Amino acid sequence: METMQLPPQWSTFARQTDWLFYFIYWLSVVLFVGIIGVALYFVWKYRRQPGVKAEPTGHATVLEITWTVSPLALLAFLFHMGFRGYIDMTVAPADAMEIRVRAKKWAWDFEYPNGGHSNVLHVPVNRPVRLTLSSEDVIHSLYIPAFRVKKDAVPGYYTTMWFEATQVGETDLFCAEYCGAAVGTTEVSEGDPPVGREGNRRHVGHFSMITKVRIHTMADYNTFLESILRPPVDPATGREATPEKWGEILYRAQQCNTCHSTDGGAMTGPTWRGLFGRQRQFTDGTSATADANYIRQSILQPNSKVVQGFNGVMPSFAGTLRDNQVDAIIAYIRTLN
Amino acid sequence: MATEVAGAHGHDEPDHLAPYLSPEAGRGIKGWLLTLDHKRIGLMYLVSTLLAFFMGGVFALLVRLELFAPGRTIMSAEYYNRAFTLHGAIMVFLFIIPAVPGALGNFVLPIMLGTKDVAFPRLNLLSFYVYLFGATFALYSIISGSVDTGWTFYTPYSTTSNTSVVSMVLGAFILGFSSILTGLNFIVTIHKLRAPGLHWKRLPLFVWGTYATSIIQVLATPVLAITLLLLAAERTFGLGIFDPALGGDPILFQHFFWFYSHPAVYIMIVPGMAVASELFATFSRRAIFGYFAIAMSSLGLALVGFLVWGHHMYTSGQSEFATTLFAALTMLVAIPSGVKVFNWTATLYKGSIVLTTPMLYALSFLILFTIGGLTGLFVGALSVDIHLHDTYFVVAHFHYVMMGGTVMAFVGGILYWWPKMTGKLYDESLAKKGWFFVFVGFNTTFLIQFIMGSKGMPRRYYDYLPQFETYHKISTVGSWLLLVGFLLTAWALIKSIRSGEKSPPNPWGSAGFEWQGTESPPVMQNFRVTPTITRGPYDYHLCSDEELFDGFPEDAEK
């Protein structure tokens, strides 16, 4: 019964929020059955019958004042309980672990205190975690139903939220503020959320800005933190990936593939096939050769030079990608010639 | 009373036809398009808003159909975003805001006041054409790339989207003027054109509700106009107002937008409440219990509605102090809403109740609005709202208020005043079948969305995780039942126009002024003799049997 309508209670907030939810739920059931039950009984009892007239409406001042004033006490109580829960969610404990969250269309980037990044949110169990959110384009909203928390990521602002997970495991993380969709479809790769499929391709947008929260024991969490600073393991060789292979993994993990193809076709952005060393014409009339410096600039300050025929809509990856990751992507692009 | 003298003024001369109401002015297509007659303008509004309702409904069905199965079902993600945006924008700006005041208000309000027309008949016609002009912009936007911002136009998404945002925004801007003109006209009409004897305490509750609505329209709509104009300026000229990339503030847009759009919720629901009050009185043959409380609670909602806009922004990053303050004020909305529900229920007590189709819609309104109101407590309570914000729970909540409330009352009102508007009766049993499908279909579509939302399904999603599939399927089937219900109802009305029986002046046996003093349909100048009001619109105990029992055959037998 407790979780008939709500997700599992996986944070310290869940119990308090759910208590108020079910209090209002049963209050509503009682009021609804009471009011509508009485109304329907009247409809039956005072149905129109030959020779029976309606009685003139009188006044019942006491009754009217009662049902105008007495709900105030109940409403004050509901406000108070909601306020208490909200204030708990607002003020993070001083010893909370910090994670930096950057939202952009249509992926999350989580940065940990050691400088490592991930697209899945990893948190330790039984330890308060404070998230500082920002957005690089439009408004997004980070929502974890099992924790009962939600906060908008707003461009030009920092917003913060915190929680303490109470259970080791994996649960869903959604974007809750509408943020559009990509033009066309993109190829499906491993780790993509199971939404928006059309045959063997997928649509990308607000609805696919879904990832997971993985809650670890403290020991597992420390192992995770160490692992994110090294290149990932190449599944083909079982060893640390080469820069080229790492670039290919980042191409999917950083969602470059939602706007850049590797087969020569134009999507929201130019293709990467045959890009390296080619002459580029820009919208401001200038031109340049696509060398390593150009590609690095395009990743970190993407709208400083926009190729003719495209719009400057790419978010910056400065602060998201470390230098060796940018190197890896350049190495990967070079393999596409 | 001074107002009474003012109202009586101008009726002292012998009754004559104002030129624009003369029979010669009424013939042919020109007689409709250039009419200054409030009844014809009301009917033109009725046809236009019903067309808008149909269009908005088609987009709703497309949205639900796409969500029937996981993955792509009938359209791409880009087109899904356009479909739900157009559903919202059309339903809000072209249908629900103008529907009750424009269609029912224009037709019924002057008759209820015992006057020949509204105070400014030319302004009234202008408001209709401004509406059409705004609608043209919206249609242009739809065919020239459409809009994918959601009806809320949140920045900076709306300033960077490469869809046709400016024309849609200008459409909404222009539609706002239509809304202001109608509101202004009604306020003046209610103040200045009441028939002799019709003092404020005798005003029908429909008039009180329309009055409260008009005040909100006049005071709140200009803020929307400014906001949308700033948005258009930012897109067109690159002025940095809302877009942080240009030095603007995106939260400022949300404050501006909801400063209008929360009061606009009451522009939408208060007229629905106003219609419901009339329906409960007529079909219970009894004065509304707590008449004064219902009238004042409409004004109360109009006032409180201006103070709670921040409750749309609990998670936005506005200050915790502001959030807390808005949460406290939001709880106050429950008082006038509750007062109305209690009074309608008490009206039924010892009435003489008959379940005609309009009464079935009134009871549906009572049931569904109560659910809509009670679920408002969930999203009003701060900590619970953090979980429910931007999920299907909110979608279900406002559909219970807007559709379960206003649309049910609107359809009930159309059927109720249909004999007066057209002079024809409609097929009750067919209309009842339509009601059944509408009621069952509505609950099938939206009740399940409360559960989906509390389980964490976010709104405006093109696709969903597997755990939500069953709920979405049920909801989509519900939308098909709704379609059947509305088609049956539309057929009942079309059948009535083509072959309906002629209606007597007062088929429902109502004591309301619009039924007592006029023919069905009313003559051009509404009344052959200017009425003098000697009793209230709900004084059934003062009516003679002949006044109440000359309608349907079953009444005649008694």
Short mmCIF file of N, CA, C and O in Angstrom, two decimals, chain A residues 58-117:
data_model
loop_
_atom_site.label_atom_id
_atom_site.label_comp_id
_atom_site.label_asym_id
_atom_site.label_seq_id
_atom_site.Cartn_x
_atom_site.Cartn_y
_atom_site.Cartn_z
N GLY A 58 -33.23 28.43 2.01
CA GLY A 58 -33.15 29.30 3.17
C GLY A 58 -31.73 29.77 3.38
O GLY A 58 -30.90 29.71 2.48
N HIS A 59 -31.45 30.24 4.57
CA HIS A 59 -30.09 30.64 4.92
C HIS A 59 -29.59 29.76 6.04
O HIS A 59 -30.35 29.35 6.90
N ALA A 60 -28.34 29.46 6.03
CA ALA A 60 -27.72 28.71 7.12
C ALA A 60 -26.37 29.34 7.37
O ALA A 60 -25.34 28.81 6.97
N THR A 61 -26.40 30.52 8.00
CA THR A 61 -25.19 31.32 8.15
C THR A 61 -24.09 30.56 8.88
O THR A 61 -22.92 30.60 8.49
N VAL A 62 -24.47 29.84 9.94
CA VAL A 62 -23.47 29.12 10.73
C VAL A 62 -22.77 28.09 9.86
O VAL A 62 -21.54 27.98 9.82
N LEU A 63 -23.56 27.34 9.09
CA LEU A 63 -23.01 26.33 8.20
C LEU A 63 -22.04 26.96 7.21
O LEU A 63 -20.93 26.48 7.00
N GLU A 64 -22.47 28.08 6.63
CA GLU A 64 -21.64 28.73 5.61
C GLU A 64 -20.32 29.23 6.18
O GLU A 64 -19.27 29.06 5.57
N ILE A 65 -20.40 29.84 7.37
CA ILE A 65 -19.16 30.33 7.98
C ILE A 65 -18.26 29.16 8.33
O ILE A 65 -17.05 29.20 8.12
N THR A 66 -18.88 28.06 8.81
CA THR A 66 -18.09 26.89 9.18
C THR A 66 -17.28 26.37 7.99
O THR A 66 -16.08 26.16 8.08
N TRP A 67 -17.97 26.18 6.84
CA TRP A 67 -17.21 25.57 5.75
C TRP A 67 -16.33 26.58 5.02
O TRP A 67 -15.54 26.21 4.17
N THR A 68 -16.46 27.86 5.35
CA THR A 68 -15.51 28.84 4.80
C THR A 68 -14.26 28.93 5.67
O THR A 68 -13.15 29.01 5.16
N VAL A 69 -14.45 28.88 6.99
CA VAL A 69 -13.33 29.16 7.89
C VAL A 69 -12.58 27.89 8.29
O VAL A 69 -11.35 27.87 8.33
N SER A 70 -13.33 26.79 8.54
CA SER A 70 -12.66 25.62 9.12
C SER A 70 -11.59 25.00 8.21
O SER A 70 -10.60 24.47 8.73
N PRO A 71 -11.73 25.04 6.87
CA PRO A 71 -10.63 24.47 6.06
C PRO A 71 -9.31 25.18 6.29
O PRO A 71 -8.25 24.60 6.04
N LEU A 72 -9.35 26.43 6.79
CA LEU A 72 -8.11 27.18 6.98
C LEU A 72 -7.11 26.44 7.87
O LEU A 72 -5.92 26.40 7.59
N ALA A 73 -7.63 25.79 8.94
CA ALA A 73 -6.74 25.07 9.86
C ALA A 73 -6.05 23.92 9.13
O ALA A 73 -4.84 23.72 9.23
N LEU A 74 -6.84 23.21 8.35
CA LEU A 74 -6.30 22.08 7.60
C LEU A 74 -5.27 22.55 6.58
O LEU A 74 -4.19 21.96 6.44
N LEU A 75 -5.60 23.65 5.90
CA LEU A 75 -4.69 24.19 4.88
C LEU A 75 -3.38 24.64 5.52
O LEU A 75 -2.30 24.42 4.97
N ALA A 76 -3.50 25.27 6.70
CA ALA A 76 -2.29 25.71 7.39
C ALA A 76 -1.42 24.51 7.74
O ALA A 76 -0.20 24.54 7.60
N PHE A 77 -2.06 23.42 8.15
CA PHE A 77 -1.31 22.20 8.47
C PHE A 77 -0.60 21.65 7.22
O PHE A 77 0.58 21.31 7.27
N LEU A 78 -1.32 21.59 6.11
CA LEU A 78 -0.72 21.08 4.87
C LEU A 78 0.46 21.94 4.45
O LEU A 78 1.52 21.44 4.07
N PHE A 79 0.27 23.26 4.55
CA PHE A 79 1.37 24.16 4.19
C PHE A 79 2.57 23.89 5.09
O PHE A 79 3.71 23.77 4.62
N HIS A 80 2.30 23.77 6.40
CA HIS A 80 3.39 23.57 7.35
C HIS A 80 4.18 22.30 7.04
O HIS A 80 5.41 22.31 7.01
N MET A 81 3.48 21.20 6.78
CA MET A 81 4.17 19.94 6.52
C MET A 81 4.97 20.02 5.21
O MET A 81 6.09 19.53 5.13
N GLY A 82 4.37 20.64 4.20
CA GLY A 82 5.08 20.78 2.93
C GLY A 82 6.30 21.66 3.08
O GLY A 82 7.38 21.38 2.54
N PHE A 83 6.16 22.71 3.88
CA PHE A 83 7.25 23.65 4.14
C PHE A 83 8.41 22.95 4.84
O PHE A 83 9.57 23.11 4.47
N ARG A 84 8.08 22.14 5.85
CA ARG A 84 9.13 21.42 6.59
C ARG A 84 9.95 20.54 5.66
O ARG A 84 11.18 20.56 5.68
N GLY A 85 9.25 19.77 4.84
CA GLY A 85 9.95 18.89 3.90
C GLY A 85 10.80 19.69 2.93
O GLY A 85 11.94 19.32 2.62
N TYR A 86 10.25 20.82 2.48
CA TYR A 86 10.94 21.63 1.50
C TYR A 86 12.21 22.24 2.07
O TYR A 86 13.26 22.26 1.43
N ILE A 87 12.12 22.74 3.32
CA ILE A 87 13.30 23.36 3.93
C ILE A 87 14.41 22.32 4.12
O ILE A 87 15.58 22.59 3.88
N ASP A 88 14.01 21.08 4.49
CA ASP A 88 15.01 20.02 4.59
C ASP A 88 15.73 19.81 3.25
O ASP A 88 16.93 19.57 3.20
N MET A 89 14.97 19.91 2.16
CA MET A 89 15.57 19.70 0.84
C MET A 89 16.45 20.87 0.42
O MET A 89 17.27 20.75 -0.47
N THR A 90 16.19 22.04 1.03
CA THR A 90 16.89 23.25 0.61
C THR A 90 18.26 23.38 1.24
O THR A 90 19.19 23.86 0.61
N VAL A 91 18.37 22.97 2.50
CA VAL A 91 19.61 23.21 3.24
C VAL A 91 20.43 21.93 3.30
O VAL A 91 20.09 20.98 3.99
N ALA A 92 21.55 21.90 2.54
CA ALA A 92 22.40 20.71 2.52
C ALA A 92 23.30 20.69 3.75
O ALA A 92 23.74 21.75 4.21
N PRO A 93 23.60 19.51 4.31
CA PRO A 93 24.55 19.43 5.43
C PRO A 93 25.93 19.94 5.00
O PRO A 93 26.29 19.82 3.82
N ALA A 94 26.68 20.47 5.96
CA ALA A 94 27.97 21.08 5.63
C ALA A 94 28.96 20.07 5.07
O ALA A 94 29.82 20.41 4.26
N ASP A 95 28.83 18.80 5.47
CA ASP A 95 29.82 17.81 5.04
C ASP A 95 29.42 17.10 3.74
O ASP A 95 29.97 16.06 3.40
N ALA A 96 28.45 17.67 3.03
CA ALA A 96 27.98 16.99 1.81
C ALA A 96 29.07 16.94 0.75
O ALA A 96 29.86 17.87 0.60
N MET A 97 29.11 15.81 0.02
CA MET A 97 30.05 15.67 -1.08
C MET A 97 29.55 16.48 -2.27
O MET A 97 28.36 16.53 -2.52
N GLU A 98 30.47 17.13 -2.98
CA GLU A 98 30.03 18.02 -4.07
C GLU A 98 30.14 17.31 -5.43
O GLU A 98 31.17 16.69 -5.72
N ILE A 99 29.12 17.44 -6.24
CA ILE A 99 29.20 16.99 -7.63
C ILE A 99 28.68 18.13 -8.50
O ILE A 99 27.68 18.76 -8.18
N ARG A 100 29.41 18.41 -9.57
CA ARG A 100 29.03 19.50 -10.47
C ARG A 100 28.26 18.88 -11.63
O ARG A 100 28.70 17.92 -12.25
N VAL A 101 27.08 19.47 -11.93
CA VAL A 101 26.24 18.93 -13.00
C VAL A 101 26.12 19.95 -14.11
O VAL A 101 25.76 21.11 -13.86
N ARG A 102 26.46 19.54 -15.33
CA ARG A 102 26.25 20.43 -16.48
C ARG A 102 25.25 19.76 -17.40
O ARG A 102 25.44 18.63 -17.84
N ALA A 103 24.16 20.50 -17.68
CA ALA A 103 23.14 19.96 -18.56
C ALA A 103 23.27 20.63 -19.91
O ALA A 103 23.59 21.81 -20.00
N LYS A 104 23.10 19.86 -20.96
CA LYS A 104 23.00 20.45 -22.29
C LYS A 104 22.13 19.51 -23.11
O LYS A 104 21.93 18.36 -22.75
N LYS A 105 21.62 20.05 -24.22
CA LYS A 105 20.76 19.22 -25.07
C LYS A 105 21.54 18.02 -25.54
O LYS A 105 22.52 18.20 -26.27
N TRP A 106 21.28 16.85 -25.35
CA TRP A 106 20.32 16.20 -24.52
C TRP A 106 21.05 15.17 -23.71
O TRP A 106 20.89 13.97 -23.90
N ALA A 107 22.02 15.66 -22.91
CA ALA A 107 22.82 14.75 -22.08
C ALA A 107 23.23 15.44 -20.79
O ALA A 107 23.24 16.67 -20.71
N TRP A 108 23.52 14.63 -19.81
CA TRP A 108 23.99 15.13 -18.53
C TRP A 108 25.48 14.89 -18.42
O TRP A 108 25.99 13.87 -18.89
N ASP A 109 26.18 15.82 -17.80
CA ASP A 109 27.59 15.60 -17.51
C ASP A 109 27.80 15.82 -16.02
O ASP A 109 27.41 16.85 -15.48
N PHE A 110 28.37 14.82 -15.37
CA PHE A 110 28.62 14.91 -13.94
C PHE A 110 30.12 14.98 -13.70
O PHE A 110 30.86 14.13 -14.20
N GLU A 111 30.55 16.00 -12.97
CA GLU A 111 31.97 16.16 -12.68
C GLU A 111 32.21 15.96 -11.18
O GLU A 111 31.53 16.55 -10.36
N TYR A 112 33.19 15.10 -10.88
CA TYR A 112 33.44 14.71 -9.49
C TYR A 112 34.61 15.53 -8.94
O TYR A 112 35.37 16.12 -9.71
N PRO A 113 34.76 15.54 -7.63
CA PRO A 113 35.80 16.38 -7.02
C PRO A 113 37.20 16.11 -7.56
O PRO A 113 38.04 17.01 -7.58
N ASN A 114 37.48 14.91 -8.05
CA ASN A 114 38.82 14.63 -8.57
C ASN A 114 39.00 15.05 -10.02
O ASN A 114 40.01 14.76 -10.63
N GLY A 115 37.99 15.69 -10.61
CA GLY A 115 38.12 16.17 -11.98
C GLY A 115 37.61 15.20 -13.03
O GLY A 115 37.53 15.54 -14.20
N GLY A 116 37.25 14.01 -12.62
CA GLY A 116 36.71 13.03 -13.56
C GLY A 116 35.26 13.33 -13.91
O GLY A 116 34.57 14.04 -13.17
N HIS A 117 34.83 12.81 -15.07
CA HIS A 117 33.46 13.03 -15.53
C HIS A 117 32.76 11.72 -15.81
O HIS A 117 33.40 10.71 -16.10
#
